[in-house]
Short mmCIF file of C-alpha atoms in Angstrom, two decimals:
data_model
loop_
_atom_site.label_atom_id
_atom_site.label_comp_id
_atom_site.label_asym_id
_atom_site.label_seq_id
_atom_site.Cartn_x
_atom_site.Cartn_y
_atom_site.Cartn_z
CA MET A 1 -8.55 0.38 12.90
CA PRO A 2 -4.88 1.41 13.26
CA LYS A 3 -2.29 -1.20 14.27
CA PRO A 4 -0.43 -0.84 17.58
CA VAL A 5 3.16 -1.63 18.49
CA VAL A 6 3.50 -4.06 21.41
CA ILE A 7 6.10 -3.13 24.05
CA SER A 8 6.84 -3.91 27.69
CA GLU A 9 5.65 -1.84 30.65
CA ALA A 10 9.29 -0.88 31.33
CA GLU A 11 9.73 0.40 27.77
CA LEU A 12 6.44 2.30 28.00
CA ASP A 13 7.65 3.96 31.18
CA HIS A 14 11.02 4.79 29.59
CA ARG A 15 9.29 6.49 26.63
CA HIS A 16 6.37 8.19 28.42
CA GLY A 17 6.92 8.15 32.20
CA THR A 18 3.81 6.09 32.87
CA PHE A 19 4.90 4.65 36.22
CA ALA A 20 4.80 8.15 37.73
CA ARG A 21 1.60 9.19 35.90
CA LEU A 22 -0.57 6.23 36.91
CA ALA A 23 -2.10 5.96 40.38
CA SER A 24 -1.43 2.21 40.31
CA GLY A 25 2.18 2.67 39.23
CA GLY A 26 1.36 0.96 35.94
CA ARG A 27 2.96 -2.38 36.80
CA TYR A 28 0.50 -5.09 35.81
CA GLY A 29 2.94 -7.70 34.49
CA CYS A 30 1.47 -7.49 30.98
CA ALA A 31 2.48 -6.10 27.60
CA CYS A 32 1.31 -2.72 26.29
CA ALA A 33 -0.31 -1.97 22.92
CA VAL A 34 0.81 1.50 21.80
CA TYR A 35 -0.88 3.59 19.10
CA ASP A 36 1.47 6.40 18.03
CA GLY A 37 0.04 9.86 17.42
CA ASP A 38 -3.57 11.00 17.21
CA VAL A 39 -6.26 8.36 16.66
CA THR A 40 -9.81 8.91 15.37
CA ILE A 41 -12.32 6.06 15.60
CA GLU A 42 -15.78 5.83 14.03
CA GLY A 43 -18.35 3.90 16.06
CA ASP A 44 -18.43 2.15 19.41
CA ALA A 45 -15.89 -0.71 19.07
CA TRP A 46 -12.74 0.95 20.45
CA LEU A 47 -11.55 -0.65 23.75
CA SER A 48 -14.52 -3.05 23.74
CA ASP A 49 -14.20 -6.74 24.64
CA GLU A 50 -13.86 -7.54 20.93
CA HIS A 51 -11.09 -4.96 20.40
CA TRP A 52 -9.21 -6.31 23.44
CA SER A 53 -9.60 -9.91 22.17
CA GLN A 54 -8.19 -8.95 18.76
CA LEU A 55 -5.19 -7.35 20.46
CA GLN A 56 -4.66 -10.49 22.56
CA LEU A 57 -4.55 -12.66 19.43
CA ALA A 58 -2.15 -10.29 17.64
CA ALA A 59 0.19 -10.03 20.65
CA ALA A 60 0.30 -13.75 21.53
CA PRO A 61 2.03 -15.15 23.51
CA ASP A 62 2.03 -11.84 25.42
CA ASP A 63 -1.04 -10.66 27.33
CA ILE A 64 -2.10 -7.05 26.71
CA GLY A 65 -2.84 -5.22 29.96
CA THR A 66 -2.43 -1.60 28.89
CA ILE A 67 -3.52 0.26 25.76
CA VAL A 68 -1.88 3.61 25.03
CA VAL A 69 -2.55 6.43 22.55
CA THR A 70 0.46 8.76 22.47
CA GLY A 71 -1.59 11.63 21.01
CA SER A 72 -5.26 12.55 21.26
CA LEU A 73 -8.13 10.07 20.90
CA THR A 74 -11.37 11.08 19.21
CA VAL A 75 -14.17 8.51 19.27
CA ARG A 76 -17.21 9.35 17.15
CA GLY A 77 -19.41 7.12 19.26
CA ASP A 78 -19.45 5.66 22.76
CA LEU A 79 -16.25 4.51 24.46
CA CYS A 80 -17.21 1.60 26.73
CA VAL A 81 -13.96 0.21 28.13
CA SER A 82 -13.63 -3.57 28.53
CA ASP A 83 -13.11 -4.64 32.12
CA ARG A 84 -10.64 -7.22 30.78
CA LEU A 85 -8.23 -4.35 30.22
CA MET A 86 -6.09 -3.32 33.21
CA CYS A 87 -5.26 0.21 32.07
CA ALA A 88 -5.86 2.70 29.25
CA VAL A 89 -3.70 5.77 28.68
CA VAL A 90 -4.38 8.71 26.35
CA LEU A 91 -1.49 11.17 26.55
CA GLY A 92 -3.39 13.91 24.70
CA ASP A 93 -7.07 14.89 24.76
CA LEU A 94 -9.96 12.43 24.81
CA VAL A 95 -13.19 13.32 23.00
CA ALA A 96 -16.16 10.92 22.88
CA ARG A 97 -19.93 10.90 23.11
CA GLU A 98 -19.77 8.70 26.22
CA LEU A 99 -16.94 7.29 28.34
CA ALA A 100 -17.90 4.27 30.45
CA ILE A 101 -15.27 2.73 32.73
CA PHE A 102 -15.66 -0.27 35.03
CA GLU A 103 -12.70 -1.79 36.92
CA THR A 104 -10.12 -0.29 34.50
CA GLU A 105 -7.60 2.40 35.37
CA PHE A 106 -7.84 5.24 32.81
CA TYR A 107 -5.43 8.17 32.45
CA VAL A 108 -5.97 11.21 30.19
CA GLY A 109 -2.93 13.50 29.90
CA GLY A 110 -4.85 16.34 28.26
CA ASP A 111 -8.48 17.42 28.42
CA LEU A 112 -11.53 15.17 28.63
CA ARG A 113 -14.57 16.23 26.57
CA VAL A 114 -17.55 13.87 26.71
CA ASP A 115 -21.32 14.17 26.72
CA ARG A 116 -21.68 11.44 29.38
CA LEU A 117 -19.26 9.91 31.87
CA ARG A 118 -19.76 6.68 33.84
CA ASP A 119 -16.93 5.97 36.29
CA ARG A 120 -18.48 4.53 39.44
CA ASP A 121 -15.13 3.11 40.60
CA GLU A 122 -13.37 6.48 40.17
CA TYR A 123 -10.41 4.99 38.28
CA LEU A 124 -10.24 7.96 35.89
CA THR A 125 -7.43 10.51 36.18
CA VAL A 126 -7.53 13.61 33.96
CA ALA A 127 -4.47 15.91 33.96
CA GLY A 128 -6.27 18.67 32.03
CA ALA A 129 -9.81 20.03 32.13
CA ARG A 130 -12.91 17.82 32.48
CA ARG A 131 -15.84 18.84 30.33
CA VAL A 132 -18.81 16.54 30.90
CA ALA A 133 -22.15 17.70 29.47
CA GLU A 134 -24.27 15.25 31.50
CA PRO A 135 -22.65 14.25 34.81
CA ASP A 136 -23.26 10.67 35.90
CA VAL A 137 -25.79 10.26 38.70
CA ASP A 138 -25.66 7.09 40.77
CA PRO A 139 -29.27 5.96 41.43
CA ASP A 140 -28.15 4.73 44.87
CA ASP A 141 -27.27 8.33 45.80
CA GLU A 142 -30.73 9.74 45.02
CA ASP A 143 -33.11 10.22 47.95
#
């Protein structure tokens, strides 16, 4: 797995204009783990609880609240985002088999291409096109 650079929210905003891009304003009072350029991941571990915990240990004494990929993110597997994470930002395209978000703000600056999307809280913002092969259906909405 690639290694991130840890920076402040203010520095992240200075470099990438995140305060204006994020619906929340991007001010969580935590540090940011930044992966420069395009990132390709094999498997289902990216942004999981374990991935977040590893980042916490590496960034100590800072707490990681936001994870950023400055390019495109390709996950050859499922992307199930830890609810311990406050925010995830992909400035390019995001491609994955599944994207599952719960209680985490997620911003995609390019296109989103996934087979399945689970975002019951509607914290996902996509600046480009959304291509979802199998739209999520909430069982509570079915009659």
